[in-house]
PDB file of C-alpha atoms in Angstrom:
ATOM      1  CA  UNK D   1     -16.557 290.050 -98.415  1.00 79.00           C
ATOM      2  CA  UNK D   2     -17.507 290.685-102.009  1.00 84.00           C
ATOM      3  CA  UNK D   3     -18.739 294.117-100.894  1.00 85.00           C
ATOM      4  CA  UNK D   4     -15.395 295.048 -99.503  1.00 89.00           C
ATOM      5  CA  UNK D   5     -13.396 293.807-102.565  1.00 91.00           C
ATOM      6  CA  UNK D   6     -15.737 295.970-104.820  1.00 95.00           C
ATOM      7  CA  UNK D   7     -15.052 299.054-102.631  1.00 96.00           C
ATOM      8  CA  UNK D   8     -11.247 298.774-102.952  1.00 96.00           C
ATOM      9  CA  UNK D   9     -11.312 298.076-106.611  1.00 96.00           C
ATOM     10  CA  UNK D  10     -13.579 300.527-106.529  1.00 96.00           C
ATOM     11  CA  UNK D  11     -11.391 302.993-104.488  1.00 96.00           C
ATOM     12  CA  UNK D  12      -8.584 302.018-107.535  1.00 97.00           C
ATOM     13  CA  UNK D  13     -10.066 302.984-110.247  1.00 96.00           C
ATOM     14  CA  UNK D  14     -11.319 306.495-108.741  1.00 95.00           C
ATOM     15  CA  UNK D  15      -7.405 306.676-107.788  1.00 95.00           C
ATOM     16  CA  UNK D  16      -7.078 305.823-111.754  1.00 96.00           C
ATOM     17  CA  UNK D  17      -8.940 308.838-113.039  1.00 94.00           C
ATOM     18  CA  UNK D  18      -6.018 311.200-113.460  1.00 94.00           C
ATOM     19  CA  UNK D  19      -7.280 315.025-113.033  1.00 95.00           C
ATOM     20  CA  UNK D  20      -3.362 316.068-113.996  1.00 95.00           C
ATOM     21  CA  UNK D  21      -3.602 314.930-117.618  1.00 95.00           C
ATOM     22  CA  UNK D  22      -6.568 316.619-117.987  1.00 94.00           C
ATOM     23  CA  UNK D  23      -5.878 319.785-116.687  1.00 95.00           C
ATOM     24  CA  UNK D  24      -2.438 319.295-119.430  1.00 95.00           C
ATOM     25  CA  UNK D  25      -4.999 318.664-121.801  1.00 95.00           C
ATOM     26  CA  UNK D  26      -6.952 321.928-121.651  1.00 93.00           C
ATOM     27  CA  UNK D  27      -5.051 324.276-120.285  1.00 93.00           C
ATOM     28  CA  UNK D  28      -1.559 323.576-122.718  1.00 91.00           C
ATOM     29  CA  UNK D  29      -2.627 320.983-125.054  1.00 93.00           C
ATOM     30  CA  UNK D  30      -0.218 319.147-123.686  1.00 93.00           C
ATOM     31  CA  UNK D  31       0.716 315.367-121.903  1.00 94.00           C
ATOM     32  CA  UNK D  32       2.139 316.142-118.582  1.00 93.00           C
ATOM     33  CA  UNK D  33       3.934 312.430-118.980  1.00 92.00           C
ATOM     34  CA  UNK D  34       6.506 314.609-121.299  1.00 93.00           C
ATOM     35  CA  UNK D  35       6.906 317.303-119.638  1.00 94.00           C
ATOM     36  CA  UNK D  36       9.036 318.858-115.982  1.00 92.00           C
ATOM     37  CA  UNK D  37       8.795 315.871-113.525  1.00 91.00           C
ATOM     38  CA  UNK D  38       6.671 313.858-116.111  1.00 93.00           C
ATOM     39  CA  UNK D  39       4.371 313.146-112.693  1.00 93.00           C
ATOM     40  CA  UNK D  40       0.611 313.595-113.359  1.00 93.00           C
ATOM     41  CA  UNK D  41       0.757 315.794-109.916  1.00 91.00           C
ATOM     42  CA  UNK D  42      -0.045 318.820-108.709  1.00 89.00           C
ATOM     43  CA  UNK D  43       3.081 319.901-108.560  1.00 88.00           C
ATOM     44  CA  UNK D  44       3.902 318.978-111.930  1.00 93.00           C
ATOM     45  CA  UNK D  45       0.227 320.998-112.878  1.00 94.00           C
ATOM     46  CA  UNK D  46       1.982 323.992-110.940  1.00 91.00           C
ATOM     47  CA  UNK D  47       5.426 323.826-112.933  1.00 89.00           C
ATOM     48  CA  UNK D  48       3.478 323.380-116.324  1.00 92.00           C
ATOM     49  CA  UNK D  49       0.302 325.253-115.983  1.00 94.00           C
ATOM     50  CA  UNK D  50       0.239 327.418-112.825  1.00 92.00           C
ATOM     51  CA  UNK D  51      -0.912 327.715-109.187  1.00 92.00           C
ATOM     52  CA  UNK D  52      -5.018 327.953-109.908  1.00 93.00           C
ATOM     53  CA  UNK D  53      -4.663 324.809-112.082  1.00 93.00           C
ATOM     54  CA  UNK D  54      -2.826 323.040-109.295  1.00 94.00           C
ATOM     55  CA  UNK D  55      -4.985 324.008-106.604  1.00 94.00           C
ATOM     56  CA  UNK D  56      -8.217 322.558-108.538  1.00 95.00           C
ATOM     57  CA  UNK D  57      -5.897 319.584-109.198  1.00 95.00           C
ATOM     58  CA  UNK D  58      -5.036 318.980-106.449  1.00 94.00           C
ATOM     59  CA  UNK D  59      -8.541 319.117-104.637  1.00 95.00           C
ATOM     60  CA  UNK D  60      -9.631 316.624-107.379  1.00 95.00           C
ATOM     61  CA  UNK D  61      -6.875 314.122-105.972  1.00 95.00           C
ATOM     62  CA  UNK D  62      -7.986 314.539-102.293  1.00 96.00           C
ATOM     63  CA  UNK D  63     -11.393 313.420-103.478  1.00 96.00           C
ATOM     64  CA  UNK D  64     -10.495 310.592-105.220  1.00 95.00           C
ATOM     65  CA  UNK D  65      -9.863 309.260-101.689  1.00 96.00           C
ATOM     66  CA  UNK D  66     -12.237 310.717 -99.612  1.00 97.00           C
ATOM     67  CA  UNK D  67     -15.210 309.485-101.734  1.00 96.00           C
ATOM     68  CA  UNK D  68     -13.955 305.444-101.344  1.00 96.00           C
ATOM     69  CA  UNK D  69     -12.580 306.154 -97.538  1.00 97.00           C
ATOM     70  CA  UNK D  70     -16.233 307.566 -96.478  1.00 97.00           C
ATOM     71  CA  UNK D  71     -18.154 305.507 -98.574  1.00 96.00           C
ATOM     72  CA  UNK D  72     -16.404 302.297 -96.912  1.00 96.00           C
ATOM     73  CA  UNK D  73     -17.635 304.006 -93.434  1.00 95.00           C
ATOM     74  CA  UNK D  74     -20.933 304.875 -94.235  1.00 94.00           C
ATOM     75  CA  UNK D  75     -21.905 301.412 -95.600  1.00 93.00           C
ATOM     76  CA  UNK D  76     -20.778 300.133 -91.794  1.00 92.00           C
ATOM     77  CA  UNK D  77     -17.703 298.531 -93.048  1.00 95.00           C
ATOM     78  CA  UNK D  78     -14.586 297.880 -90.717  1.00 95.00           C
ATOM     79  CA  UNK D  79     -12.310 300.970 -90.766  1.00 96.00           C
ATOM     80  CA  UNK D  80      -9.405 298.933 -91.987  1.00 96.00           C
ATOM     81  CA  UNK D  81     -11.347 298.196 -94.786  1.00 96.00           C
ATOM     82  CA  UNK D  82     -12.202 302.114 -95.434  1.00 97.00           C
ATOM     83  CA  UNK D  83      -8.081 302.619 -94.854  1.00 97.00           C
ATOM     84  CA  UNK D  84      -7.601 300.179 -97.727  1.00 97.00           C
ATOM     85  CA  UNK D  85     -10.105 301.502-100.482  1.00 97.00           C
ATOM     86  CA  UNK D  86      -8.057 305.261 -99.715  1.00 97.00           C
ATOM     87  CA  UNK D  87      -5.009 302.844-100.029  1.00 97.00           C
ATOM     88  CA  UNK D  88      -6.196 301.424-103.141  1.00 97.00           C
ATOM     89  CA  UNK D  89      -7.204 305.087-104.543  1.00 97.00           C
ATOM     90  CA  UNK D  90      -3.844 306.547-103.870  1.00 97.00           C
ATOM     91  CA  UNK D  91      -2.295 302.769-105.733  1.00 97.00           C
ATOM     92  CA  UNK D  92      -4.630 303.844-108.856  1.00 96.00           C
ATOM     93  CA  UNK D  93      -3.360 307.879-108.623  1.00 96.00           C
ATOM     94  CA  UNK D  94       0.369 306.412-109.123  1.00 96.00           C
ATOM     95  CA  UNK D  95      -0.275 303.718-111.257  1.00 96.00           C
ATOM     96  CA  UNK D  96      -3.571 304.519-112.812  1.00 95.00           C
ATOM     97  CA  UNK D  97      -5.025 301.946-115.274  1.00 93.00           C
ATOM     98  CA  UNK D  98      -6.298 303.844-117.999  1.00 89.00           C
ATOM     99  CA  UNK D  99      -2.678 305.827-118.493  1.00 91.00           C
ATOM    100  CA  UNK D 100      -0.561 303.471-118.746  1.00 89.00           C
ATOM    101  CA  UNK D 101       0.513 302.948-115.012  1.00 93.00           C
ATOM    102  CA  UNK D 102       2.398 306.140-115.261  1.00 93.00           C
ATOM    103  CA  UNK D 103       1.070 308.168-112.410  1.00 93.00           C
ATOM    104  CA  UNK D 104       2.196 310.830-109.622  1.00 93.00           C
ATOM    105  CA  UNK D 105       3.175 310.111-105.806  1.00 91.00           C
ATOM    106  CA  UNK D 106      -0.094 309.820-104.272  1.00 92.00           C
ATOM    107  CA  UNK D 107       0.176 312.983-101.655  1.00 94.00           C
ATOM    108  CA  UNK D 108      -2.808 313.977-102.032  1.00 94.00           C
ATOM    109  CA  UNK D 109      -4.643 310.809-102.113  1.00 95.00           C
ATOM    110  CA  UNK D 110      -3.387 310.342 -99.333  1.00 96.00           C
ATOM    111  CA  UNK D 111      -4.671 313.703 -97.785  1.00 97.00           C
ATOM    112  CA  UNK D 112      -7.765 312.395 -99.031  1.00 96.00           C
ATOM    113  CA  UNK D 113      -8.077 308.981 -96.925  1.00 97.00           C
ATOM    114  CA  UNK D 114      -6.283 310.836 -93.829  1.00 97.00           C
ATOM    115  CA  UNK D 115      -9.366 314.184 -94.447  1.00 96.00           C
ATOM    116  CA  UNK D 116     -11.815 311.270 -93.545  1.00 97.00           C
ATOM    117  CA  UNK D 117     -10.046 308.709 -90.753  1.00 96.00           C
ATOM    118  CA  UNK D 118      -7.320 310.700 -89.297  1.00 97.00           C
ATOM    119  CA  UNK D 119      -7.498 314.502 -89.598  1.00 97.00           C
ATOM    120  CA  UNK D 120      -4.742 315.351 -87.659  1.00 97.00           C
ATOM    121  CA  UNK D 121      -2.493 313.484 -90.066  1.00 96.00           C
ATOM    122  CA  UNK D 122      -3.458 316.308 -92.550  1.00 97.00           C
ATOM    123  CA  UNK D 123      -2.024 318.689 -90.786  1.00 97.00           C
ATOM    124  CA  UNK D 124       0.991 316.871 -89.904  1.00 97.00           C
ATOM    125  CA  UNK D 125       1.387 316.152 -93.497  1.00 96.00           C
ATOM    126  CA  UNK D 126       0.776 319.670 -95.070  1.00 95.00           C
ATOM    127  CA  UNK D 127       2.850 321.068 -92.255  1.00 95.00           C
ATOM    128  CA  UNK D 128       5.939 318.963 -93.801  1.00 94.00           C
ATOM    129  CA  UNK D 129       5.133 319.683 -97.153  1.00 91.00           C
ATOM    130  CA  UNK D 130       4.798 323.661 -96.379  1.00 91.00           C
ATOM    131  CA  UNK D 131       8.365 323.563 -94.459  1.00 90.00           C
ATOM    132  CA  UNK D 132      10.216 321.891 -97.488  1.00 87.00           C
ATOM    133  CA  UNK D 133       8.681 325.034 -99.646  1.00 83.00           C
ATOM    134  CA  UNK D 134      11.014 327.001 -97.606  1.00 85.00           C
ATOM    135  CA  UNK D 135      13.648 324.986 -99.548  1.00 83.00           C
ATOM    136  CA  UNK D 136      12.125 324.006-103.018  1.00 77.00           C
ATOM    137  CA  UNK D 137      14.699 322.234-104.639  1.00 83.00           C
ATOM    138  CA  UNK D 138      14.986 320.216-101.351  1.00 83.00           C
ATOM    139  CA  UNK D 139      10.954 319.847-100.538  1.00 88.00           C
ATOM    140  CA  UNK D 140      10.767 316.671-101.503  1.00 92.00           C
ATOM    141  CA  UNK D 141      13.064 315.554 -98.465  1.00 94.00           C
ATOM    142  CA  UNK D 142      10.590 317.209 -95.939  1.00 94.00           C
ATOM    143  CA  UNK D 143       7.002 315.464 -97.491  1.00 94.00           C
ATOM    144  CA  UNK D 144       9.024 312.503 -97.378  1.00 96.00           C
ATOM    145  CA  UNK D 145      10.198 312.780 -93.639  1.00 96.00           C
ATOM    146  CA  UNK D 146       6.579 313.613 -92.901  1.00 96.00           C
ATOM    147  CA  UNK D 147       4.831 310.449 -93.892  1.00 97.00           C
ATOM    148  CA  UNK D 148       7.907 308.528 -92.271  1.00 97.00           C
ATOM    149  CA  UNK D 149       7.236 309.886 -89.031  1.00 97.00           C
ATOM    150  CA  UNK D 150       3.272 309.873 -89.572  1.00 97.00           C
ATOM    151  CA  UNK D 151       3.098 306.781 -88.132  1.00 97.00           C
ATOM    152  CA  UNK D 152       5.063 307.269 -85.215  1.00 97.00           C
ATOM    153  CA  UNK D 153       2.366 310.517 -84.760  1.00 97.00           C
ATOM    154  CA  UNK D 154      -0.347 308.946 -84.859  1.00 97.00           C
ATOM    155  CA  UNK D 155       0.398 306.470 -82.111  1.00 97.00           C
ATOM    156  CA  UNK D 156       1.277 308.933 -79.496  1.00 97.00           C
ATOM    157  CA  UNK D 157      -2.303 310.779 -80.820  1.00 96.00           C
ATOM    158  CA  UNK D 158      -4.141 307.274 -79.754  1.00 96.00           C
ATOM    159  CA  UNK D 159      -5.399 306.485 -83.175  1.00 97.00           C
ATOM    160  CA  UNK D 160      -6.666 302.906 -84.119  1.00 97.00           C
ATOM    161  CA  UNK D 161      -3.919 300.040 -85.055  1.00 97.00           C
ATOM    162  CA  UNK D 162      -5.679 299.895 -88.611  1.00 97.00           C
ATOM    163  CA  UNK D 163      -4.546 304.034 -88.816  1.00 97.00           C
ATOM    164  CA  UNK D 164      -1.236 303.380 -87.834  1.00 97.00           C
ATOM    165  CA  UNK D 165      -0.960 300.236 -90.257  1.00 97.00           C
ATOM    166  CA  UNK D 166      -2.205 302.495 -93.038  1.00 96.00           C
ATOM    167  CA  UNK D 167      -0.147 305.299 -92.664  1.00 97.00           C
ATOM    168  CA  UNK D 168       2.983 302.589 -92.710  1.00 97.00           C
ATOM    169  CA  UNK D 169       1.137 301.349 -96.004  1.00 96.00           C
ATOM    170  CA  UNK D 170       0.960 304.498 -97.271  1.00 96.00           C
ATOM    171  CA  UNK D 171       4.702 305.332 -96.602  1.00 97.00           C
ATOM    172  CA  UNK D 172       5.713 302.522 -98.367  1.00 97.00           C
ATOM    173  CA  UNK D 173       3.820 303.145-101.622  1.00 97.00           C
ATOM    174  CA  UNK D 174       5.161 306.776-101.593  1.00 96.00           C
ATOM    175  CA  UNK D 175       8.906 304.986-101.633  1.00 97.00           C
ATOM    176  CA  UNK D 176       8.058 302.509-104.151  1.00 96.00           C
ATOM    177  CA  UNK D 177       7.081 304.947-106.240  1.00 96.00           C
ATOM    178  CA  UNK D 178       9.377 307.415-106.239  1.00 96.00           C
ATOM    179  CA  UNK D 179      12.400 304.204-106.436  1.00 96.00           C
ATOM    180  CA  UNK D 180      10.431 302.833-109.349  1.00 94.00           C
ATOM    181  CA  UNK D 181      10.491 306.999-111.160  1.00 91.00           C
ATOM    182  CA  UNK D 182       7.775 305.929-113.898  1.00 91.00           C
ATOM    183  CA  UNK D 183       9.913 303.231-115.401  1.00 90.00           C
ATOM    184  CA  UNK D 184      12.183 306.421-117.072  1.00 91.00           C
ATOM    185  CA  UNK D 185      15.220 304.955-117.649  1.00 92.00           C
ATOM    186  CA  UNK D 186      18.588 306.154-116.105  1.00 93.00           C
ATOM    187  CA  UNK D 187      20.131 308.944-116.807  1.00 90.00           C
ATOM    188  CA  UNK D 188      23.830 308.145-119.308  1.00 87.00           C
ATOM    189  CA  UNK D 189      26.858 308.093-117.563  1.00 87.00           C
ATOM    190  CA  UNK D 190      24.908 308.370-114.098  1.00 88.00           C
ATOM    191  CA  UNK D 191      25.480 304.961-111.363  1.00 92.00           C
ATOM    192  CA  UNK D 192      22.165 303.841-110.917  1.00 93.00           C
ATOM    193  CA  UNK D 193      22.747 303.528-107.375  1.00 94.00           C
ATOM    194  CA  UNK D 194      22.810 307.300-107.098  1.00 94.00           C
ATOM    195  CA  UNK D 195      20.022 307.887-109.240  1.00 95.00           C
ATOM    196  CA  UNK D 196      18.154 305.767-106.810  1.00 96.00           C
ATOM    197  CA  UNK D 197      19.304 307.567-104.034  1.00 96.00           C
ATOM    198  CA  UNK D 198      17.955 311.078-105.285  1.00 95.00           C
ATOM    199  CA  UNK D 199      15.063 309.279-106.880  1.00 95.00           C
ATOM    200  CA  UNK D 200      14.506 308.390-102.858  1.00 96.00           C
ATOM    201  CA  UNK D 201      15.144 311.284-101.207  1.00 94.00           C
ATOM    202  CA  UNK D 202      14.843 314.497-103.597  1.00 93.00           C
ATOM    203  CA  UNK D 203      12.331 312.808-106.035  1.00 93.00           C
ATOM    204  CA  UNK D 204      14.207 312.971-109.640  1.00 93.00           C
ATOM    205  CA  UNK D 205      17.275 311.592-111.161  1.00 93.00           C
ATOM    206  CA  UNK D 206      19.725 314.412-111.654  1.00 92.00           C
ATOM    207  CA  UNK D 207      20.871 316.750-109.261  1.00 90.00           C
ATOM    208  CA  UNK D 208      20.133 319.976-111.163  1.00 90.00           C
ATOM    209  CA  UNK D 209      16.998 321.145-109.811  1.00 90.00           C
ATOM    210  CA  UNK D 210      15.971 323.523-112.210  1.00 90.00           C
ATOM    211  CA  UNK D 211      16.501 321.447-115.362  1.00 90.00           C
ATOM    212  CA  UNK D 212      14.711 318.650-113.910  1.00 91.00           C
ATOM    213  CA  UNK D 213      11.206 320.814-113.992  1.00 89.00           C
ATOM    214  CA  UNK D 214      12.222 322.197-117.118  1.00 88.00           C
ATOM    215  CA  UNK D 215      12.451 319.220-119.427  1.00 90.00           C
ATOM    216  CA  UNK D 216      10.329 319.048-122.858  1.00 90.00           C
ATOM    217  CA  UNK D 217       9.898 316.167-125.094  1.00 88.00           C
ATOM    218  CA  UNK D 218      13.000 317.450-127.503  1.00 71.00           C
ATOM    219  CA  UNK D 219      15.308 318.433-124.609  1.00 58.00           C
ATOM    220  CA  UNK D 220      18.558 316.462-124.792  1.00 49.00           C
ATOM    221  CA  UNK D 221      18.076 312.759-122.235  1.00 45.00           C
ATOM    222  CA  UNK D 222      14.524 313.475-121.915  1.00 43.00           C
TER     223      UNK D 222
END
């Protein structure tokens, strides 16, 4: 039992180790927290820095899970056990400890547990993220349609009830986050009910797409 405890906590601070703000930190000299989507993401790295620094990101994320997930199988553990250290990994990538709980959405983290325990969910989940691309301001709708229907996928492919549970986990951290928006506060003059509907579905408070990934510490309401 101790074992398994030290493997999730384990699995949280890995999740914790934020290669976003770094890759601010070299590349611009700059705290991704302040800047576009204020998400240490990969897409965030892509809107600030540019595609090669969000591609080495965004590997970095996906092993932040895989190393917990596959250590959790290797040591013999139960796979529901594995499921939750890549659970707790992606928990640490959107509120990581050592920067001050102010994280990104966990994608892929996520990538990362399903890479190890449920490839097929990969695909199903880069094939959702690739179609919203089609529509970039609206992309956010399709990865978020993707992980809701995960589950539901990976039932009809015959995966394990401890798969299917952890998708459904990891649905529900994706829409905590994204409700909670890294504590910013709301927008003036904007119903905070509405906010938290784009906050659900597009991923940011205001409607205008284009300012959203374009804010700067002195930019007016940022």
């Amino acid at each position: 039992m101790f074992g398994q405890r030290l493997l999730v906590l384990a699995g949280y601070l890995c999740g914790s180790i934020c290669f976003a703000y770094v890759a601010g930190r070299l590349w611009k000299g700059i705290d991704l927290r302040e800047y576009g989507s204020r998400k240490l993401s990969g897409s965030n790295v892509h809107g600030q820095i540019g595609v090669w620094a969000m591609i080495i990101v965004g590997l970095a994320d996906v092993s932040k899970a895989v190393l917990p997930t596959w250590l959790g199988i290797r040591l013999g553990f139960d796979l529901s056990v594995a499921i939750m250290a890549g659970l707790a990994a992606m928990i640490g990538h959107n509120w990581p400890l050592f920067f001050g709980f102010r994280g990104g959405r966990g994608i892929g983290t996520a990538l990362g547990t399903f890479l190890v325990v449920f490839p097929w969910g990969v695909v199903w989940i880069l094939g959702s993220v690739a179609l919203g691309r089609l529509t970039p301001r609206a992309a956010a709708v399709a990865a978020l349609l993707g992980f809701v229907s995960l589950p539901f996928f990976a039932a009809v492919m015959g995966q394990p009830a401890a798969t299917i549970w952890g998708c459904s986990g990891m649905l529900a951290v994706i829409i905590l986050k994204r409700l909670e928006g890294n504590r910013e506060p709301f927008p003036a003059g904007e119903k905070p009910w509405s906010v938290l509907w784009r906050r659900l579905w597009l991923d940011r408070d205001i409607s205008d797409f284009d300012a959203w990934i374009h804010r700067t510490p002195d930019a007016e309401g940022a």
